């Protein structure tokens, strides 16, 4: 197999959908008649990306909105608070048929929102469709409310019920700086604090579980701690229970037998320029382009397109039924694809990244991709990966940045021997050194050398450049 591409050259001065500039966008592109998964892996590691069979690379120092290739490291990924809300929302819908109030469709885009929140916009990273802003606005509200409260942590409600510990910080032996004083309020002025405060059902269930464990273990040992006669509700939980739930725990949480809905998934190879491959050391599904279908109660509600490559899963785009936009299917599908990447890594160890397309720092609605941490951005000059935290300060000062801080570093795969580039001409394959002797048009050489500089030496020697 060999990749066959037809270079289309530079396209500049056309409309940008990110900033709405009429003439600000600039990119180079080529038509992929066929392409191996290794060649496409190497191309996206040089800032290329495909849309169907058209493969393009933004001219980073010319385009109005520089687009930096971004990849997430799934093996270290931990879902954020807003990610967890999306997963819990899906589980509640499947288990109980609960539909969240409000709709993301009518909520405005707020470009002045704090970066940490704007970066977590539930905009699907494939088609950049606006989704669940409600989840994020709730996060902002909770964050602001918590900052407005006393910065010192208050004792839990169970602590107030034990006279032995009221007025003390648990375990410190020092008087608390904020002692609770029980006063009887005037009628109609709030709860009667002389009575035990109300507790959440979840806390009550935990209390019952601890009491049950104590009854089963008369020696007084509970979850690795000595009871010592103290109320069971004061015992610290087992260390394991303090660990955050993994992405898989959240996605694959079991549903009740009488769940309201059933969500199923199917995966099929789909038509694309990528040639499907099934090497023995690769994933069971092989490499290539796939449709991931999301079926709800026998009805298809979304289709995600992904490319499975030697080192990564690359997200392409997602189609979904707008009637189900309340489920934030863009964010949900991205989280499932991250989990899928982790699953593939178990069989194919080098497959360990999730590529999310382009990160555009100058476009507020596209900064959400940076919230899938940890993640890296691709240096547009030396093509090395740099943690996004190191890139953001530079991007605050300039749209276009070289992320590699070594001033002497260069593109290690730059085109150094263009005569070795492979050309497909008149049904014959030949090195460019032979082909150029047959050409008299000076613009032909300029186009070929530009192509070589963009794809790099390795790809230029493997891929066949079609010339007619």
Short mmCIF file of C-alpha atoms in Angstrom, two decimals:
data_model
loop_
_atom_site.label_atom_id
_atom_site.label_comp_id
_atom_site.label_asym_id
_atom_site.label_seq_id
_atom_site.Cartn_x
_atom_site.Cartn_y
_atom_site.Cartn_z
CA UNK A 1 0.00 0.00 0.00
CA UNK A 2 1.09 3.54 -0.69
CA UNK A 3 -0.51 6.91 -0.12
CA UNK A 4 -1.43 8.84 -3.27
CA UNK A 5 -1.97 12.57 -2.82
CA UNK A 6 -2.58 15.51 -5.11
CA UNK A 7 -1.19 18.77 -3.73
CA UNK A 8 -3.51 21.77 -4.18
CA UNK A 9 -1.18 24.44 -2.85
CA UNK A 10 -1.81 27.54 -0.76
CA UNK A 11 -5.26 28.98 -0.32
CA UNK A 12 -5.31 32.39 1.34
CA UNK A 13 -7.72 35.26 1.89
CA UNK A 14 -10.93 33.32 2.47
CA UNK A 15 -13.64 33.42 5.14
CA UNK A 16 -12.86 32.26 8.68
CA UNK A 17 -15.68 30.65 10.61
CA UNK A 18 -13.99 31.27 13.96
CA UNK A 19 -13.56 35.07 13.95
CA UNK A 20 -15.86 35.78 10.95
CA UNK A 21 -13.05 37.49 9.08
CA UNK A 22 -13.93 37.61 5.40
CA UNK A 23 -10.37 37.29 4.11
CA UNK A 24 -8.23 36.21 7.05
CA UNK A 25 -7.85 32.48 6.66
CA UNK A 26 -4.84 30.78 5.03
CA UNK A 27 -4.04 27.09 4.61
CA UNK A 28 -2.36 24.59 2.32
CA UNK A 29 -4.17 21.45 1.25
CA UNK A 30 -4.03 18.24 -0.74
CA UNK A 31 -6.51 15.68 -1.94
CA UNK A 32 -5.86 12.18 -0.58
CA UNK A 33 -6.83 9.54 -3.14
CA UNK A 34 -5.59 6.97 -0.63
CA UNK A 35 -3.51 7.15 2.54
CA UNK A 36 -1.90 4.71 4.95
CA UNK A 37 -2.58 5.10 8.63
CA UNK A 38 1.14 5.60 9.35
CA UNK A 39 1.39 8.44 6.84
CA UNK A 40 -1.65 10.15 8.32
CA UNK A 41 -0.24 9.68 11.83
CA UNK A 42 2.96 11.41 10.74
CA UNK A 43 1.00 14.17 9.01
CA UNK A 44 -1.16 15.06 12.00
CA UNK A 45 2.05 15.14 14.05
CA UNK A 46 3.08 17.94 11.70
CA UNK A 47 -0.16 19.93 12.05
CA UNK A 48 -2.25 18.43 9.22
CA UNK A 49 -5.86 17.34 9.59
CA UNK A 50 -8.38 15.75 7.28
CA UNK A 51 -11.94 16.69 6.40
CA UNK A 52 -13.19 13.78 4.33
CA UNK A 53 -10.53 13.21 1.69
CA UNK A 54 -9.22 16.76 1.84
CA UNK A 55 -6.16 17.07 4.09
CA UNK A 56 -5.16 20.59 5.09
CA UNK A 57 -2.59 22.45 7.18
CA UNK A 58 -3.15 26.03 8.40
CA UNK A 59 -0.42 28.53 7.55
CA UNK A 60 0.10 29.36 11.18
CA UNK A 61 2.01 32.64 10.89
CA UNK A 62 -0.43 34.04 8.32
CA UNK A 63 -3.91 32.83 9.21
CA UNK A 64 -6.15 35.04 11.35
CA UNK A 65 -6.86 32.29 13.91
CA UNK A 66 -3.84 29.99 14.36
CA UNK A 67 -4.97 26.39 14.88
CA UNK A 68 -2.70 24.32 17.10
CA UNK A 69 -2.98 20.54 17.05
CA UNK A 70 -3.99 19.34 20.51
CA UNK A 71 -3.80 15.90 22.03
CA UNK A 72 -5.01 14.58 25.37
CA UNK A 73 -3.10 11.99 27.41
CA UNK A 74 -5.89 9.52 28.29
CA UNK A 75 -3.76 7.35 30.58
CA UNK A 76 -3.50 10.24 33.06
CA UNK A 77 -6.87 11.82 32.29
CA UNK A 78 -9.28 12.61 35.13
CA UNK A 79 -12.73 14.00 34.27
CA UNK A 80 -13.43 17.53 35.48
CA UNK A 81 -16.44 18.50 37.56
CA UNK A 82 -18.40 19.53 34.47
CA UNK A 83 -17.44 16.28 32.69
CA UNK A 84 -18.80 14.31 35.64
CA UNK A 85 -22.05 16.27 35.51
CA UNK A 86 -22.51 15.30 31.87
CA UNK A 87 -21.93 11.60 32.66
CA UNK A 88 -24.28 11.70 35.66
CA UNK A 89 -26.90 13.46 33.57
CA UNK A 90 -26.76 10.64 31.03
CA UNK A 91 -27.03 8.00 33.78
CA UNK A 92 -30.05 9.71 35.32
CA UNK A 93 -31.72 9.90 31.94
CA UNK A 94 -31.08 6.21 31.22
CA UNK A 95 -32.04 5.02 34.71
CA UNK A 96 -35.00 7.25 35.48
CA UNK A 97 -35.89 8.98 32.23
CA UNK A 98 -34.98 12.29 33.87
CA UNK A 99 -34.70 15.15 31.37
CA UNK A 100 -32.73 18.15 32.68
CA UNK A 101 -34.53 21.47 32.70
CA UNK A 102 -33.56 24.03 30.11
CA UNK A 103 -31.87 23.55 26.78
CA UNK A 104 -28.41 24.39 25.57
CA UNK A 105 -29.68 25.45 22.17
CA UNK A 106 -30.90 28.89 23.23
CA UNK A 107 -28.09 29.79 25.58
CA UNK A 108 -25.82 32.57 24.29
CA UNK A 109 -22.09 32.30 23.84
CA UNK A 110 -20.34 34.45 26.43
CA UNK A 111 -16.88 35.31 25.17
CA UNK A 112 -16.08 37.24 28.34
CA UNK A 113 -16.54 34.25 30.62
CA UNK A 114 -13.59 33.17 32.72
CA UNK A 115 -11.04 31.13 30.74
CA UNK A 116 -11.42 28.05 32.94
CA UNK A 117 -15.11 27.98 32.09
CA UNK A 118 -14.94 29.18 28.52
CA UNK A 119 -12.38 26.46 27.99
CA UNK A 120 -14.85 23.85 29.15
CA UNK A 121 -17.62 24.86 26.77
CA UNK A 122 -19.48 21.74 25.77
CA UNK A 123 -18.82 22.41 22.11
CA UNK A 124 -18.32 19.21 20.23
CA UNK A 125 -14.72 19.10 19.12
CA UNK A 126 -15.59 17.57 15.76
CA UNK A 127 -17.97 20.13 14.25
CA UNK A 128 -17.64 22.64 17.09
CA UNK A 129 -21.39 22.58 17.75
CA UNK A 130 -22.57 24.37 20.89
CA UNK A 131 -23.87 22.03 23.56
CA UNK A 132 -24.26 22.00 27.31
CA UNK A 133 -23.45 25.49 28.60
CA UNK A 134 -25.92 24.97 31.48
CA UNK A 135 -23.55 22.53 33.15
CA UNK A 136 -20.76 25.07 33.00
CA UNK A 137 -22.83 27.99 34.24
CA UNK A 138 -23.81 25.83 37.23
CA UNK A 139 -20.11 25.20 37.89
CA UNK A 140 -19.42 28.93 37.82
CA UNK A 141 -22.29 29.65 40.19
CA UNK A 142 -21.13 27.02 42.69
CA UNK A 143 -17.54 28.24 42.47
CA UNK A 144 -18.51 31.85 43.14
CA UNK A 145 -20.81 30.90 46.00
CA UNK A 146 -18.10 28.84 47.68
CA UNK A 147 -15.62 31.71 47.40
CA UNK A 148 -18.10 34.05 49.05
CA UNK A 149 -18.45 31.86 52.13
CA UNK A 150 -16.12 31.77 55.13
CA UNK A 151 -12.78 30.43 53.93
CA UNK A 152 -12.45 28.31 57.08
CA UNK A 153 -14.07 24.90 56.75
CA UNK A 154 -17.01 24.38 59.05
CA UNK A 155 -17.42 21.20 61.04
CA UNK A 156 -19.71 18.59 59.55
CA UNK A 157 -23.25 18.37 60.85
CA UNK A 158 -22.56 15.07 62.59
CA UNK A 159 -19.94 16.87 64.68
CA UNK A 160 -22.53 19.26 66.06
CA UNK A 161 -24.58 16.37 67.37
CA UNK A 162 -21.78 15.09 69.61
CA UNK A 163 -21.33 17.15 72.78
CA UNK A 164 -17.83 15.71 73.20
CA UNK A 165 -16.61 17.46 70.09
CA UNK A 166 -18.60 20.65 69.76
CA UNK A 167 -16.24 23.61 69.72
CA UNK A 168 -13.17 21.53 68.81
CA UNK A 169 -11.51 20.84 65.55
CA UNK A 170 -11.56 17.12 65.04
CA UNK A 171 -8.18 15.61 65.85
CA UNK A 172 -6.47 18.94 66.60
CA UNK A 173 -7.27 19.34 70.30
CA UNK A 174 -7.47 23.11 69.76
CA UNK A 175 -10.55 25.26 70.27
CA UNK A 176 -12.34 26.06 67.07
CA UNK A 177 -12.36 29.68 65.95
CA UNK A 178 -15.99 29.38 64.90
CA UNK A 179 -18.06 27.86 67.73
CA UNK A 180 -21.67 27.09 66.87
CA UNK A 181 -24.16 28.71 69.29
CA UNK A 182 -27.61 27.16 69.35
CA UNK A 183 -30.29 29.83 69.64
CA UNK A 184 -34.01 29.47 69.22
CA UNK A 185 -35.12 31.62 66.30
CA UNK A 186 -38.18 33.77 66.30
CA UNK A 187 -41.25 32.24 64.69
CA UNK A 188 -40.95 32.29 60.92
CA UNK A 189 -37.25 33.21 61.02
CA UNK A 190 -35.67 29.91 60.06
CA UNK A 191 -35.03 26.42 61.44
CA UNK A 192 -35.07 25.62 65.18
CA UNK A 193 -31.39 25.06 65.93
CA UNK A 194 -32.22 23.49 69.30
CA UNK A 195 -33.25 20.44 67.34
CA UNK A 196 -30.89 18.11 65.46
CA UNK A 197 -30.15 19.53 62.03
CA UNK A 198 -31.54 17.79 58.97
CA UNK A 199 -29.18 15.59 57.05
CA UNK A 200 -29.07 14.42 53.48
CA UNK A 201 -30.30 10.94 52.68
CA UNK A 202 -26.84 10.02 51.44
CA UNK A 203 -25.30 10.86 54.82
CA UNK A 204 -27.96 8.85 56.64
CA UNK A 205 -27.24 5.82 54.44
CA UNK A 206 -23.53 6.10 55.20
CA UNK A 207 -24.34 6.29 58.92
CA UNK A 208 -26.44 3.12 58.76
CA UNK A 209 -23.71 1.30 56.86
CA UNK A 210 -21.10 2.20 59.46
CA UNK A 211 -23.36 1.09 62.32
CA UNK A 212 -23.99 -2.19 60.56
CA UNK A 213 -20.25 -2.77 60.14
CA UNK A 214 -19.69 -2.03 63.82
CA UNK A 215 -22.32 -4.59 64.80
CA UNK A 216 -20.61 -7.16 62.61
CA UNK A 217 -17.23 -6.38 64.19
CA UNK A 218 -17.57 -6.21 68.00
CA UNK A 219 -13.83 -5.60 68.41
CA UNK A 220 -14.50 -2.04 67.39
CA UNK A 221 -12.36 -1.97 64.25
CA UNK A 222 -14.09 -0.18 61.45
CA UNK A 223 -12.62 0.48 58.01
CA UNK A 224 -9.08 0.32 59.35
CA UNK A 225 -9.62 2.66 62.33
CA UNK A 226 -10.22 1.97 66.06
CA UNK A 227 -13.67 2.97 67.29
CA UNK A 228 -12.44 4.09 70.76
CA UNK A 229 -16.00 4.79 71.86
CA UNK A 230 -16.47 7.76 69.52
CA UNK A 231 -19.61 8.09 67.40
CA UNK A 232 -19.23 6.09 64.21
CA UNK A 233 -20.15 9.08 62.04
CA UNK A 234 -16.83 10.73 62.99
CA UNK A 235 -14.63 7.98 61.62
CA UNK A 236 -12.63 8.91 58.54
CA UNK A 237 -13.65 6.79 55.57
CA UNK A 238 -11.42 4.16 54.11
CA UNK A 239 -8.64 5.69 51.99
CA UNK A 240 -9.92 3.92 48.93
CA UNK A 241 -13.31 5.60 49.17
CA UNK A 242 -11.60 9.00 48.99
CA UNK A 243 -10.13 8.20 45.60
CA UNK A 244 -11.99 9.88 42.73
CA UNK A 245 -14.00 7.60 40.49
CA UNK A 246 -12.26 6.68 37.28
CA UNK A 247 -13.70 7.62 33.91
CA UNK A 248 -14.72 4.00 33.38
CA UNK A 249 -16.50 3.88 36.76
CA UNK A 250 -18.58 6.89 35.74
CA UNK A 251 -19.36 5.72 32.21
CA UNK A 252 -20.08 2.07 32.93
CA UNK A 253 -21.95 2.48 36.20
CA UNK A 254 -24.57 -0.27 36.38
CA UNK A 255 -28.20 0.61 35.69
CA UNK A 256 -31.25 -0.85 37.46
CA UNK A 257 -33.07 -3.71 35.77
CA UNK A 258 -36.09 -1.49 35.19
CA UNK A 259 -34.08 1.35 33.63
CA UNK A 260 -36.15 3.77 31.56
CA UNK A 261 -33.84 3.70 28.53
CA UNK A 262 -31.20 1.54 26.92
CA UNK A 263 -28.11 2.98 25.22
CA UNK A 264 -26.12 0.71 22.91
CA UNK A 265 -23.06 1.16 20.72
CA UNK A 266 -21.93 -0.31 17.44
CA UNK A 267 -18.75 0.34 15.47
CA UNK A 268 -18.24 -0.05 11.72
CA UNK A 269 -15.47 0.68 9.27
CA UNK A 270 -16.44 3.63 7.11
CA UNK A 271 -15.35 5.10 3.80
CA UNK A 272 -12.38 7.44 4.01
CA UNK A 273 -9.00 7.90 2.33
CA UNK A 274 -7.39 5.83 5.09
CA UNK A 275 -6.57 2.28 4.11
CA UNK A 276 -7.83 -0.19 6.73
CA UNK A 277 -5.11 -2.36 8.25
CA UNK A 278 -5.25 -5.29 10.69
CA UNK A 279 -1.66 -6.07 11.76
CA UNK A 280 -1.19 -8.83 14.34
CA UNK A 281 0.26 -6.41 16.89
CA UNK A 282 -2.49 -3.84 16.39
CA UNK A 283 -5.86 -3.41 18.10
CA UNK A 284 -8.50 -6.09 17.57
CA UNK A 285 -10.61 -3.73 15.48
CA UNK A 286 -7.64 -2.80 13.29
CA UNK A 287 -6.61 0.64 12.07
CA UNK A 288 -8.67 2.92 9.85
CA UNK A 289 -11.75 5.14 9.96
CA UNK A 290 -14.79 4.07 11.96
CA UNK A 291 -18.36 5.11 12.63
CA UNK A 292 -19.36 4.80 16.27
CA UNK A 293 -23.14 4.61 16.40
CA UNK A 294 -25.12 5.56 19.51
CA UNK A 295 -28.49 3.74 19.69
CA UNK A 296 -31.14 4.76 22.20
CA UNK A 297 -34.01 2.29 22.59
CA UNK A 298 -33.37 1.01 19.06
CA UNK A 299 -33.17 4.51 17.53
CA UNK A 300 -29.88 5.95 16.29
CA UNK A 301 -29.28 9.33 17.94
CA UNK A 302 -25.62 10.05 17.14
CA UNK A 303 -22.74 8.91 14.94
CA UNK A 304 -19.14 9.75 15.78
CA UNK A 305 -16.35 9.43 13.21
CA UNK A 306 -12.92 8.49 14.52
CA UNK A 307 -9.62 7.49 12.97
CA UNK A 308 -7.73 4.73 14.78
CA UNK A 309 -4.04 5.27 14.04
CA UNK A 310 -0.81 3.62 15.24
CA UNK A 311 -0.32 6.06 18.13
CA UNK A 312 -3.74 7.57 18.75
CA UNK A 313 -7.47 7.80 18.32
CA UNK A 314 -8.18 10.94 16.30
CA UNK A 315 -11.64 12.46 16.67
CA UNK A 316 -13.01 13.67 13.34
CA UNK A 317 -16.61 14.80 13.90
CA UNK A 318 -20.00 13.85 15.30
CA UNK A 319 -23.53 13.91 13.93
CA UNK A 320 -26.37 13.85 16.43
CA UNK A 321 -30.12 14.26 16.65
CA UNK A 322 -30.80 17.80 17.96
CA UNK A 323 -33.78 16.45 19.91
CA UNK A 324 -31.21 14.94 22.29
CA UNK A 325 -28.95 17.96 22.66
CA UNK A 326 -29.94 18.11 26.34
CA UNK A 327 -27.68 15.08 26.87
CA UNK A 328 -24.56 17.04 25.82
CA UNK A 329 -23.69 14.33 23.32
CA UNK A 330 -20.59 16.17 22.15
CA UNK A 331 -18.94 16.04 25.56
CA UNK A 332 -20.32 12.57 26.28
CA UNK A 333 -18.93 11.14 23.04
CA UNK A 334 -15.51 12.73 23.66
CA UNK A 335 -15.34 11.14 27.11
CA UNK A 336 -16.33 7.76 25.70
CA UNK A 337 -13.65 8.09 23.02
CA UNK A 338 -11.05 8.83 25.69
CA UNK A 339 -12.16 5.70 27.55
CA UNK A 340 -12.02 3.76 24.26
CA UNK A 341 -8.43 4.94 23.71
CA UNK A 342 -7.49 3.59 27.13
CA UNK A 343 -9.09 0.29 26.22
CA UNK A 344 -7.12 0.06 22.95
CA UNK A 345 -3.91 0.87 24.82
CA UNK A 346 -4.26 -2.32 26.86
CA UNK A 347 -3.70 -4.39 23.69
CA UNK A 348 -1.54 -1.93 21.71
CA UNK A 349 0.76 -0.09 24.11
CA UNK A 350 1.95 2.59 21.66
CA UNK A 351 -1.65 3.69 21.05
CA UNK A 352 -1.91 6.08 23.97
CA UNK A 353 -3.17 9.49 22.81
CA UNK A 354 -6.48 11.10 21.94
CA UNK A 355 -6.26 13.82 19.29
CA UNK A 356 -8.96 16.47 19.51
CA UNK A 357 -8.26 18.41 16.33
CA UNK A 358 -7.26 22.05 16.69
CA UNK A 359 -7.02 24.32 19.72
CA UNK A 360 -7.64 27.99 18.89
CA UNK A 361 -6.72 30.18 21.82
CA UNK A 362 -7.86 33.37 20.10
CA UNK A 363 -11.38 31.96 19.72
CA UNK A 364 -13.17 31.72 23.11
CA UNK A 365 -15.59 29.02 21.95
CA UNK A 366 -12.68 26.75 20.96
CA UNK A 367 -10.64 27.02 24.18
CA UNK A 368 -12.74 24.34 25.89
CA UNK A 369 -10.50 21.65 24.42
CA UNK A 370 -7.75 22.73 26.77
CA UNK A 371 -9.82 21.49 29.71
CA UNK A 372 -9.33 17.82 28.79
CA UNK A 373 -6.18 17.52 30.88
CA UNK A 374 -3.41 16.61 30.72
CA UNK A 375 -2.95 17.75 27.15
CA UNK A 376 -0.23 19.00 24.82
CA UNK A 377 0.01 21.47 21.95
CA UNK A 378 2.16 20.96 18.88
CA UNK A 379 4.92 23.49 18.28
CA UNK A 380 4.26 24.90 14.77
CA UNK A 381 7.96 25.23 13.94
CA UNK A 382 9.76 22.24 15.44
CA UNK A 383 6.77 19.84 15.71
CA UNK A 384 7.45 18.74 19.27
CA UNK A 385 4.72 18.39 21.88
CA UNK A 386 4.62 20.87 24.74
CA UNK A 387 2.30 20.68 27.80
CA UNK A 388 -0.52 23.17 27.35
CA UNK A 389 0.22 24.84 30.70
CA UNK A 390 3.57 25.98 29.33
CA UNK A 391 1.97 27.33 26.14
CA UNK A 392 -0.87 29.42 27.58
CA UNK A 393 1.20 32.36 28.90
CA UNK A 394 2.73 32.88 25.44
CA UNK A 395 -0.67 32.61 23.74
CA UNK A 396 -2.03 35.36 26.00
CA UNK A 397 0.51 37.72 24.43
CA UNK A 398 0.45 36.56 20.81
CA UNK A 399 -1.86 34.55 18.57
CA UNK A 400 1.08 32.85 16.89
CA UNK A 401 3.73 31.26 19.11
CA UNK A 402 6.68 28.94 18.85
CA UNK A 403 6.30 26.71 21.91
CA UNK A 404 9.73 25.10 21.80
CA UNK A 405 11.87 27.25 24.09
CA UNK A 406 15.16 26.02 22.64
CA UNK A 407 16.13 28.71 20.10
CA UNK A 408 18.48 26.33 18.30
CA UNK A 409 15.94 23.52 17.90
CA UNK A 410 14.80 22.81 14.35
CA UNK A 411 12.31 20.53 12.60
CA UNK A 412 14.09 17.18 12.79
CA UNK A 413 12.09 15.81 9.85
CA UNK A 414 12.47 18.84 7.59
CA UNK A 415 12.90 18.23 3.89
CA UNK A 416 16.64 17.96 3.28
CA UNK A 417 16.71 15.83 0.12
CA UNK A 418 13.79 16.87 -2.11
CA UNK A 419 15.13 14.86 -5.04
CA UNK A 420 14.20 11.71 -3.11
CA UNK A 421 10.53 12.74 -3.03
CA UNK A 422 8.33 10.21 -4.83
CA UNK A 423 6.25 11.38 -7.81
CA UNK A 424 3.47 9.50 -9.58
CA UNK A 425 3.39 10.73 -13.18
CA UNK A 426 1.90 9.11 -16.29
CA UNK A 427 1.33 5.84 -14.41
CA UNK A 428 4.99 5.68 -13.41
CA UNK A 429 6.64 6.19 -10.02
CA UNK A 430 9.88 8.14 -10.04
CA UNK A 431 12.05 10.26 -7.73
CA UNK A 432 11.55 13.99 -8.03
CA UNK A 433 15.15 14.28 -9.20
CA UNK A 434 14.17 12.40 -12.37
CA UNK A 435 10.77 14.06 -12.76
CA UNK A 436 12.05 17.64 -12.60
CA UNK A 437 14.30 17.08 -15.59
CA UNK A 438 11.16 16.65 -17.70
CA UNK A 439 9.58 19.89 -16.48
CA UNK A 440 10.12 23.42 -17.74
CA UNK A 441 7.53 25.31 -15.71
CA UNK A 442 9.31 27.06 -12.77
CA UNK A 443 6.06 27.17 -10.76
CA UNK A 444 6.04 23.37 -10.74
CA UNK A 445 9.26 23.21 -8.78
CA UNK A 446 8.05 25.82 -6.29
CA UNK A 447 4.85 23.83 -5.62
CA UNK A 448 6.70 20.54 -5.15
CA UNK A 449 9.27 22.05 -2.79
CA UNK A 450 6.49 23.70 -0.77
CA UNK A 451 4.73 20.35 -0.50
CA UNK A 452 7.97 18.66 0.62
CA UNK A 453 8.59 21.23 3.33
CA UNK A 454 5.09 20.76 4.73
CA UNK A 455 4.88 16.95 4.78
CA UNK A 456 8.47 16.36 5.92
CA UNK A 457 11.19 14.11 4.58
CA UNK A 458 9.74 10.77 5.75
CA UNK A 459 6.31 11.25 4.21
CA UNK A 460 7.72 12.77 1.02
CA UNK A 461 9.70 9.57 0.44
CA UNK A 462 6.76 7.25 1.20
CA UNK A 463 3.76 9.06 -0.27
CA UNK A 464 3.25 9.34 -4.01
CA UNK A 465 2.74 12.90 -5.21
CA UNK A 466 0.41 12.76 -8.19
CA UNK A 467 1.31 15.18 -10.99
CA UNK A 468 -0.49 15.42 -14.31
#
